[in-house]
CSV table of C-alpha atoms and ligand atoms in Angstrom, one decimal:
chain,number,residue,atom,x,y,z
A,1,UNK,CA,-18.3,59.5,35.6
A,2,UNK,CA,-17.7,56.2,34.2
A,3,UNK,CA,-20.5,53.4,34.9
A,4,UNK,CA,-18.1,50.7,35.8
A,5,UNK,CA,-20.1,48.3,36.9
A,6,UNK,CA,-22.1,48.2,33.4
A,7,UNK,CA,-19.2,48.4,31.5
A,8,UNK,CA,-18.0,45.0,33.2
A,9,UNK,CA,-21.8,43.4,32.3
A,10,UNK,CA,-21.8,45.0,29.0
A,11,UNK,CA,-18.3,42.5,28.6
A,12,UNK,CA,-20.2,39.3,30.0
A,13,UNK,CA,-22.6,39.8,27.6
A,14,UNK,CA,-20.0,40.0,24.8
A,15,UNK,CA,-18.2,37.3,26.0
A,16,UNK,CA,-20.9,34.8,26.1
A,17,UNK,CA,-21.9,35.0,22.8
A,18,UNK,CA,-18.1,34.4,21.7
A,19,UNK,CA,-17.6,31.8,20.2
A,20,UNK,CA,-14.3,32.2,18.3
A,21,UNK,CA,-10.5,33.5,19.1
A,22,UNK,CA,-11.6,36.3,16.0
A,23,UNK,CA,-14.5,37.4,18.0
A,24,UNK,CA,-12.8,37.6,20.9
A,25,UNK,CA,-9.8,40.0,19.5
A,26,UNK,CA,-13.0,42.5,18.4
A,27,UNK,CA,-14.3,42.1,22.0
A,28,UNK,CA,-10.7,43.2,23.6
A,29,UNK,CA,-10.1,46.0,21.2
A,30,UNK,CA,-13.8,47.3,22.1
A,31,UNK,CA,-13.0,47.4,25.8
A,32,UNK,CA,-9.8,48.1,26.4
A,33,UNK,CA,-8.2,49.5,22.6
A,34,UNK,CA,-7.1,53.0,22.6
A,35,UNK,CA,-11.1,54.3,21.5
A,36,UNK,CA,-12.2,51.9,24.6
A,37,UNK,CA,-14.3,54.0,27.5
A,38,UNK,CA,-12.0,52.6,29.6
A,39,UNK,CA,-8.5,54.2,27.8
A,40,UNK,CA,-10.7,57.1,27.5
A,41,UNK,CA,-11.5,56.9,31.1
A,42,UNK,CA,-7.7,56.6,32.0
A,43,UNK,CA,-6.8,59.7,29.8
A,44,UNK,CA,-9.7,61.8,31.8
A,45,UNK,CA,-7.4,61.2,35.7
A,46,UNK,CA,-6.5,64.2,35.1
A,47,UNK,CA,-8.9,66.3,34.7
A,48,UNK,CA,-10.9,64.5,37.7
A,49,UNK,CA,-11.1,66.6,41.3
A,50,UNK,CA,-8.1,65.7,43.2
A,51,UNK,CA,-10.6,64.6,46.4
A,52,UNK,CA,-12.0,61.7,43.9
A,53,UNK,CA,-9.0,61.1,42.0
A,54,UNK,CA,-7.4,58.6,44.1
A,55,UNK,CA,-10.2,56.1,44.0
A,56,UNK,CA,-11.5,56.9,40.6
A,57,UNK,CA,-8.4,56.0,39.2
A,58,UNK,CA,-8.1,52.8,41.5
A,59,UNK,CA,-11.6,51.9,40.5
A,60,UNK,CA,-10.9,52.0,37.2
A,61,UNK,CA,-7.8,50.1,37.6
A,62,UNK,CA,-9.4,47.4,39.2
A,63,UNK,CA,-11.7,46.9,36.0
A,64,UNK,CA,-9.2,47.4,33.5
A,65,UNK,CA,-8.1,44.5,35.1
A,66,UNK,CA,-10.8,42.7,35.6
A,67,UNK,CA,-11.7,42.9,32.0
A,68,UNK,CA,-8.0,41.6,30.7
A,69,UNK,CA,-8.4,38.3,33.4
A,70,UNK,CA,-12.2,37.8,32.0
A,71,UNK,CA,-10.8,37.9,28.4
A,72,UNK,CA,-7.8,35.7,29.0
A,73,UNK,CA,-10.2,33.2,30.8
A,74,UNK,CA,-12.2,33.4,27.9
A,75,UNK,CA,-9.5,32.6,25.7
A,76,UNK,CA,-8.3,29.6,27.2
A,77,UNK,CA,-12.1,28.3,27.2
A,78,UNK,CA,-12.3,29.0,23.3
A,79,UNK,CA,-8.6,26.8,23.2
A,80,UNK,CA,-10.2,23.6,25.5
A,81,UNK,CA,-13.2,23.2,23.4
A,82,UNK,CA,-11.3,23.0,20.3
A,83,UNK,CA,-8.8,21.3,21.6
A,84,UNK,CA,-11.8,18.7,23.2
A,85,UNK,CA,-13.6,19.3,20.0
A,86,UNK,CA,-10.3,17.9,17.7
A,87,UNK,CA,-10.6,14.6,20.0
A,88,UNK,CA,-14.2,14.4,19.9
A,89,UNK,CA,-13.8,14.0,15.6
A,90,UNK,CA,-10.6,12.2,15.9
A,91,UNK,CA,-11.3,9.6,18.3
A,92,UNK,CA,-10.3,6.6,17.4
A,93,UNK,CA,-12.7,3.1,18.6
A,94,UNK,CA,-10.0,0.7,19.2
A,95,UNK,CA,-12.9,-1.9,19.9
A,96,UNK,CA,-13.9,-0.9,15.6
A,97,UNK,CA,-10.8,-2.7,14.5
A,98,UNK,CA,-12.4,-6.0,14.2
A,99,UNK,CA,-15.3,-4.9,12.2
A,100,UNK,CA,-12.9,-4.6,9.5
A,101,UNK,CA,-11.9,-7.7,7.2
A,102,UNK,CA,-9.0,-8.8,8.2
A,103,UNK,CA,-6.1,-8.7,5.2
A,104,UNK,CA,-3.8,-11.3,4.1
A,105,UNK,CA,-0.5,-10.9,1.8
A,106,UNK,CA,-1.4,-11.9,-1.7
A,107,UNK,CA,-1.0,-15.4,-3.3
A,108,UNK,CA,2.6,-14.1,-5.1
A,109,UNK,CA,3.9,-12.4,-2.1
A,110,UNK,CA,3.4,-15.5,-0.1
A,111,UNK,CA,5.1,-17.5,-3.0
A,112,UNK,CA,7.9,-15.5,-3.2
A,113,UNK,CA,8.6,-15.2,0.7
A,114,UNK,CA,8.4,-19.2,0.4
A,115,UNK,CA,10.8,-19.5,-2.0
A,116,UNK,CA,13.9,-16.9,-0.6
A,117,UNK,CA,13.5,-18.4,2.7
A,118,UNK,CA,14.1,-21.5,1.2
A,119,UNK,CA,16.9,-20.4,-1.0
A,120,UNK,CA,18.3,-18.3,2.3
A,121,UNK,CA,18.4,-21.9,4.4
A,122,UNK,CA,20.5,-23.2,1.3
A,123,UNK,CA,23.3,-20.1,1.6
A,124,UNK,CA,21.5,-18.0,-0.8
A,125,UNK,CA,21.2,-14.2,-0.6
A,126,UNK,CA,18.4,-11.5,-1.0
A,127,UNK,CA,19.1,-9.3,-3.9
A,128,UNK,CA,16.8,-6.8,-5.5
A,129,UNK,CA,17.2,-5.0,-8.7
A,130,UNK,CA,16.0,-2.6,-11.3
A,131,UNK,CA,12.8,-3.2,-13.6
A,132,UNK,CA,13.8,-0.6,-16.1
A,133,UNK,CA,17.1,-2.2,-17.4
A,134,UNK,CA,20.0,-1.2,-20.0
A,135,UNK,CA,20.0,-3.5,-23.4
A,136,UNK,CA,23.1,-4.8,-21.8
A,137,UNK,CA,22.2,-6.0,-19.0
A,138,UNK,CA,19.2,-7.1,-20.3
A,139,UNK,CA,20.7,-9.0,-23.3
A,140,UNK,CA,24.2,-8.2,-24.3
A,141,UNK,CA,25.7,-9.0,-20.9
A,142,UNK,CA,23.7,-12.8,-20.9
A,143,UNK,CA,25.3,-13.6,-24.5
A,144,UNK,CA,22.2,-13.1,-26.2
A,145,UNK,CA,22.8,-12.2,-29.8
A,146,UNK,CA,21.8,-8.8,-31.1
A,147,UNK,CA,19.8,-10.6,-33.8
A,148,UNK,CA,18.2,-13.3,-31.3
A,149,UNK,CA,14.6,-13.0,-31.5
A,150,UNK,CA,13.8,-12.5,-27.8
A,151,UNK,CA,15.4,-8.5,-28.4
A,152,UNK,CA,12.4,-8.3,-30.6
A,153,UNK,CA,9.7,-5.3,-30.2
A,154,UNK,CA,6.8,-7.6,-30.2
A,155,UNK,CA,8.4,-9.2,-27.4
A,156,UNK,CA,10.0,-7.0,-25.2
A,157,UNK,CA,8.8,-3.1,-24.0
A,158,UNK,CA,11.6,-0.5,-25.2
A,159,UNK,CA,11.7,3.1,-23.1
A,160,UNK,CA,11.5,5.9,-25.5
A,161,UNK,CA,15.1,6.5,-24.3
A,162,UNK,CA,16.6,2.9,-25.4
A,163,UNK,CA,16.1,1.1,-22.3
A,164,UNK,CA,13.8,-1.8,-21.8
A,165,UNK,CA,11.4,-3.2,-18.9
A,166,UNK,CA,13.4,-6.0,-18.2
A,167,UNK,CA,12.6,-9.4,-19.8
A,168,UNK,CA,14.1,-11.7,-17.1
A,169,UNK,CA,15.5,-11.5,-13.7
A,170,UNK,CA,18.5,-12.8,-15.4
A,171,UNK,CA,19.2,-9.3,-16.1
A,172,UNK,CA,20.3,-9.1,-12.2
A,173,UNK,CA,22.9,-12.0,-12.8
A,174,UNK,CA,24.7,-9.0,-15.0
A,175,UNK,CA,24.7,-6.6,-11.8
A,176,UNK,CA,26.1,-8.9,-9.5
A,177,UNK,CA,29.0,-10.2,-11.4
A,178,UNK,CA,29.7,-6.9,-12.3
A,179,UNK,CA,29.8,-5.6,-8.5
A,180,UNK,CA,30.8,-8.6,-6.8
A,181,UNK,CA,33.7,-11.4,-6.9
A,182,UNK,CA,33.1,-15.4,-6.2
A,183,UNK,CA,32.0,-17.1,-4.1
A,184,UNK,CA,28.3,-16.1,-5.3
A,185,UNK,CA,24.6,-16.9,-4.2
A,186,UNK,CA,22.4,-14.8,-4.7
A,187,UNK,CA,18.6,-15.2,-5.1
A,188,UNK,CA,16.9,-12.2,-7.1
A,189,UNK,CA,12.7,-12.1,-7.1
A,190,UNK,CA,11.2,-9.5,-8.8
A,191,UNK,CA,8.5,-8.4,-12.0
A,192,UNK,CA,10.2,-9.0,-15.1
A,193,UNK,CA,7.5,-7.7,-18.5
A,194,UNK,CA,6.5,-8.8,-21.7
A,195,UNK,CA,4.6,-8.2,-24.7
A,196,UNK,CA,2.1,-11.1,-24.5
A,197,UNK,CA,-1.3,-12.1,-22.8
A,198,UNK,CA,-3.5,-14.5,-22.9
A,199,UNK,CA,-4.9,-17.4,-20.2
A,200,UNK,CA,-1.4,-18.5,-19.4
A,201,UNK,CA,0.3,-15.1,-20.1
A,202,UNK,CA,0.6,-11.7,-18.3
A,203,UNK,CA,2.5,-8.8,-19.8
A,204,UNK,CA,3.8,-8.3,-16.4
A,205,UNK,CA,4.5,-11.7,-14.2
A,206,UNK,CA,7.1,-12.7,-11.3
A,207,UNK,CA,10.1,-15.1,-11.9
A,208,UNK,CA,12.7,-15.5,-9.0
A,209,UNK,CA,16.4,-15.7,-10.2
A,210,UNK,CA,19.4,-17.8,-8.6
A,211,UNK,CA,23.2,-17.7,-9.1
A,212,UNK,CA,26.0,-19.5,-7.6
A,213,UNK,CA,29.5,-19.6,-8.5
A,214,UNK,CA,31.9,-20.8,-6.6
A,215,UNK,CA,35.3,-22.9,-8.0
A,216,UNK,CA,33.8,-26.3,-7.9
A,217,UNK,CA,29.8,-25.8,-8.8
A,218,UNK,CA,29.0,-28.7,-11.0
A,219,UNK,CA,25.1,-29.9,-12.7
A,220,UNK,CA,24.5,-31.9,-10.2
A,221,UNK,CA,24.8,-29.1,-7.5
A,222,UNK,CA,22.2,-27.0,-9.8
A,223,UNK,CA,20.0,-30.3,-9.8
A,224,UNK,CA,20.3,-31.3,-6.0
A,225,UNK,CA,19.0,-27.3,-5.1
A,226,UNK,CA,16.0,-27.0,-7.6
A,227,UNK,CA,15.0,-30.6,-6.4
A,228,UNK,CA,15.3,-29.3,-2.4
A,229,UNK,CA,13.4,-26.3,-3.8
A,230,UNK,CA,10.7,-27.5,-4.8
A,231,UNK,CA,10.3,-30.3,-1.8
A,232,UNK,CA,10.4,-27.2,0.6
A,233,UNK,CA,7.7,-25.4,-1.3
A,234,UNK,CA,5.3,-28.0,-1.5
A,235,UNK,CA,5.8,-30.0,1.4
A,236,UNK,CA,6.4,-33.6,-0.5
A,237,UNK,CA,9.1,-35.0,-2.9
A,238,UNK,CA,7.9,-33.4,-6.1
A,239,UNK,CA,9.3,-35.5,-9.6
A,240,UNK,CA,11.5,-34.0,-11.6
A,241,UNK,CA,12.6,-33.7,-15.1
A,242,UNK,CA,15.3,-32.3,-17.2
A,243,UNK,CA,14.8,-31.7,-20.8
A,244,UNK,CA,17.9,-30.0,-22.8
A,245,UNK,CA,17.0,-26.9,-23.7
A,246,UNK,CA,19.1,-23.4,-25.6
A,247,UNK,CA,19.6,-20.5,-23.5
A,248,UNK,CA,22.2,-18.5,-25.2
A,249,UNK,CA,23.8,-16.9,-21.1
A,250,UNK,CA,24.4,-21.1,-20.0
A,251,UNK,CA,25.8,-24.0,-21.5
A,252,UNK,CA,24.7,-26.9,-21.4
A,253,UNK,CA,20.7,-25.7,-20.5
A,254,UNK,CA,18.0,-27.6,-19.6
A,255,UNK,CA,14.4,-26.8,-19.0
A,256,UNK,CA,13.1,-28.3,-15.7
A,257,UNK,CA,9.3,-30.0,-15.4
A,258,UNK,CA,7.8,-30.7,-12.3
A,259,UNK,CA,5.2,-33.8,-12.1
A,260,UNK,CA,2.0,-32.4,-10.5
A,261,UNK,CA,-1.3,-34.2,-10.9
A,262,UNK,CA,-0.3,-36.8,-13.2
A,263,UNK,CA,1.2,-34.3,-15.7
A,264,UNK,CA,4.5,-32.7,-16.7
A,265,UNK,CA,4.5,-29.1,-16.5
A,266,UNK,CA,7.3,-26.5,-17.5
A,267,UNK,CA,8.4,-24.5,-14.1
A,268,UNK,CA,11.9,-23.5,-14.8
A,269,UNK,CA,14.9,-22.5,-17.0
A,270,UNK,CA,18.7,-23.5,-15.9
A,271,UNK,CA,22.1,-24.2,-16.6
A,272,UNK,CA,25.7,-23.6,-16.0
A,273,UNK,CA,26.8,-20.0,-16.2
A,274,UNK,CA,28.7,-19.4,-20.3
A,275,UNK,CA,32.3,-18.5,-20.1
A,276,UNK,CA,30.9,-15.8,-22.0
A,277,UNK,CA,29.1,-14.5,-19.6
A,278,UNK,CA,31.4,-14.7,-16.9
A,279,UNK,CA,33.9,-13.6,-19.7
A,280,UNK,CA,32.6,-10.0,-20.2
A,281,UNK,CA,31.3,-9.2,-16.6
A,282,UNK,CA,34.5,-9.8,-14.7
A,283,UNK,CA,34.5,-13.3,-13.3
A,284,UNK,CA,37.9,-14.7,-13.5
A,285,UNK,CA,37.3,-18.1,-15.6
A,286,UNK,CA,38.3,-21.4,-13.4
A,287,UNK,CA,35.1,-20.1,-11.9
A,288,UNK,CA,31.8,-22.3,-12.6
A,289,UNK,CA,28.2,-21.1,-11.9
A,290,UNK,CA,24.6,-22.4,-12.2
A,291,UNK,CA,21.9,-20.3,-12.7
A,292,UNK,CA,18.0,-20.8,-13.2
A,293,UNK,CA,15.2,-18.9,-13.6
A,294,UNK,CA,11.6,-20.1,-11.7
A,295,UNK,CA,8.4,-18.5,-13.1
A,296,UNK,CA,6.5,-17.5,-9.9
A,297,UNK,CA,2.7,-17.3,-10.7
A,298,UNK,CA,3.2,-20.5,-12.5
A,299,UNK,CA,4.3,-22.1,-8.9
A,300,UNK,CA,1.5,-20.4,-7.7
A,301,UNK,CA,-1.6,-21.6,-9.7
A,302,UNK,CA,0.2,-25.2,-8.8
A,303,UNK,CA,-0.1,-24.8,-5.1
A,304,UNK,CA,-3.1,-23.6,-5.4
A,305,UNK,CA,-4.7,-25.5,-8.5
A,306,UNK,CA,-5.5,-21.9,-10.1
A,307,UNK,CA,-5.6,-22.5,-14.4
A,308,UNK,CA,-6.1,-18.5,-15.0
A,309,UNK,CA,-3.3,-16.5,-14.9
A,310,UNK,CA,-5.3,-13.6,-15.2
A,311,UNK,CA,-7.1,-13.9,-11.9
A,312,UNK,CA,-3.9,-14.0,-9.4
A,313,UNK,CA,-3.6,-10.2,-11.2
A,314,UNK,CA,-6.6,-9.0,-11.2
A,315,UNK,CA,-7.4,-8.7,-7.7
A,316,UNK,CA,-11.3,-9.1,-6.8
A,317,UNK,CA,-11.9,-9.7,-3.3
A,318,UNK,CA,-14.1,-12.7,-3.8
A,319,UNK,CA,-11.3,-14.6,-5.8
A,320,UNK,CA,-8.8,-13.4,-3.1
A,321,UNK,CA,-10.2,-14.4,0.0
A,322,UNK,CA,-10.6,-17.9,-0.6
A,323,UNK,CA,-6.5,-18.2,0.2
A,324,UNK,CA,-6.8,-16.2,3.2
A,325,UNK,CA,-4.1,-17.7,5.5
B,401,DAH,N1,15.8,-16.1,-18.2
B,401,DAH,C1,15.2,-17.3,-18.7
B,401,DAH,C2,13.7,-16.9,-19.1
B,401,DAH,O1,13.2,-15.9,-18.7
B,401,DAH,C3,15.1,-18.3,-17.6
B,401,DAH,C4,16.4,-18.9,-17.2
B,401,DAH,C5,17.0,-19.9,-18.0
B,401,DAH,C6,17.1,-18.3,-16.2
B,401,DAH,C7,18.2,-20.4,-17.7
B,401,DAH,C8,18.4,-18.8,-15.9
B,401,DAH,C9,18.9,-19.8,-16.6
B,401,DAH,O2,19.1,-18.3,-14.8
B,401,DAH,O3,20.2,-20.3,-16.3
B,401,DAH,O4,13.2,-17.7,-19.8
């Protein structure tokens, strides 16, 4: 006859020293798999004497039993604690959050949200564009010459498949005349690259492009928005000056300096769109345009009296922090 009663301790035993869902499988197939005392058990009914049958097969039963409800038990303690054991690690202390230092959107990203919400007030719309450009969009579509020394290598960065990092957000001007039709504003932010560096040059730095056409767009338009421009971004009447200038994609051109401190500093190309231009991306020609071209990180070392380029780039905390907003 079986010893029931041990067999059902022998299982406690087991089952408190289980720790894992693997151990526990072992445990079920050594109590109740087909080599188990108790399937053995079950397969000896019967050869049992009929008087004891009865009850030694209800007995049995009643283990059999009794073992799968301890072992299901048992599995569902095994799934709490891990389940209370993921939370434990993954707890999150909502009250840590202000240990951290806070964060703050860098010097340019500030600049450049500045700028296209002032250019959106004026009737001016977000564009974005491609950094990796085609040589006509780049240069051919702007009028620039295929001798004109800006295509040069030490200048600008060719791909290895004839394309180049673009030069100038300009290169967007190509895009939308090519996609849309008059009237046009647009204002276009975005990395533009070249081959240079030094203390007032990165190989990689932010200009912000603008386009309007429109049939009766005239200089004085282009003048009136770059002058509203820049009183928006630095909060007073800033002076202004246009000196004539050559950009081969507007005609006439004229480079704009902005008095800060007591001295003239270069901020801006501009001009009025070249039937050129507008002649070989699809703009009918009574259309007129302005265009300029702002460089970013030079607006930003203004505002915030910064005479290294390098250090808006190059990221240390220290330097960073001190224009926390
Ligand atoms: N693309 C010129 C540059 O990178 C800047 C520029 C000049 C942009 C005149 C313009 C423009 O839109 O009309 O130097």
């Amino acid at each position: 006859m079986l010893d029931l009663q041990r067999i059902e301790n022998d299982l406690i035993e087991k089952l408190l020293h289980c720790q894992s869902m693997h151990g526990l499988n072992q445990v079920k197939s050594f109590f109740l798999g087909k080599k188990s005392e108790i399937a053995e058990g079950l397969k000896a009914i019967p050869q049992i004497n009929p008087e004891d049958r009865k009850d030694y097969a209800k007995n049995l039963n009643i283990t059999k039993q009794k073992i799968e409800n301890l072992i299901k038990l048992h599995a569902q303690t095994l799934e709490e604690n891990q389940i209370a054991n993921h939370l434990r690690h993954e707890r999150l202390d909502v009250t840590l959050f202000e240990a951290h230092p806070k964060g703050s959107a860098h010097l340019i990203s500030t600049a450049i949200y500045d700028v296209v919400k002032i250019m959106q007030s004026m009737g001016f719309v977000y564009q974005e564009n491609v950094e990796i450009e085609t040589i006509f969009n780049n240069f051919t579509g702007l009028n620039i010459p295929e001798n004109h020394p800006a295509r040069a290598e030490q200048d600008t960065f060719y791909t290895t498949d004839g394309r180049v990092l673009r030069t100038h957000t300009s290169s967007v001007q190509v895009h939308v005349m090519q996609e849309q039709q008059p009237p046009i504003r647009i204002v276009c932010p975005g990395r533009v690259f070249r081959n240079d560096q030094d203390r007032t040059h990165s190989p990689m730095f932010h200009q912000l492009e603008c386009l309007c056409i429109d049939t009766h767009v005239n200089m004085s338009m282009l003048l009136q928005t770059i002058r509203e421009l820049f009183r928006a971004f630095f909060g007073k009447e800033i002076p202004i000056r246009l000196r004539p200038n050559y950009f081969p994609f507007t005609e006439p051109s004229a480079e704009v300096d902005i008095q800060f401190e007591g001295k003239w500093l270069e901020v801006l190309g501009c001009g009025m769109v070249h039937p050129n231009v507008f002649k070989m991306n699809g703009i009918p020609e009574h259309y007129r345009g302005f265009a300029f071209g702002v460089g970013i990180d030079r607006l930003v070392m203004l505002r915030h009296g910064i005479n290294d380029l390098r250090e808006i780039f190059e990221n240390h905390p220290g330097f960073l922090e001190q224009f926390r907003g």
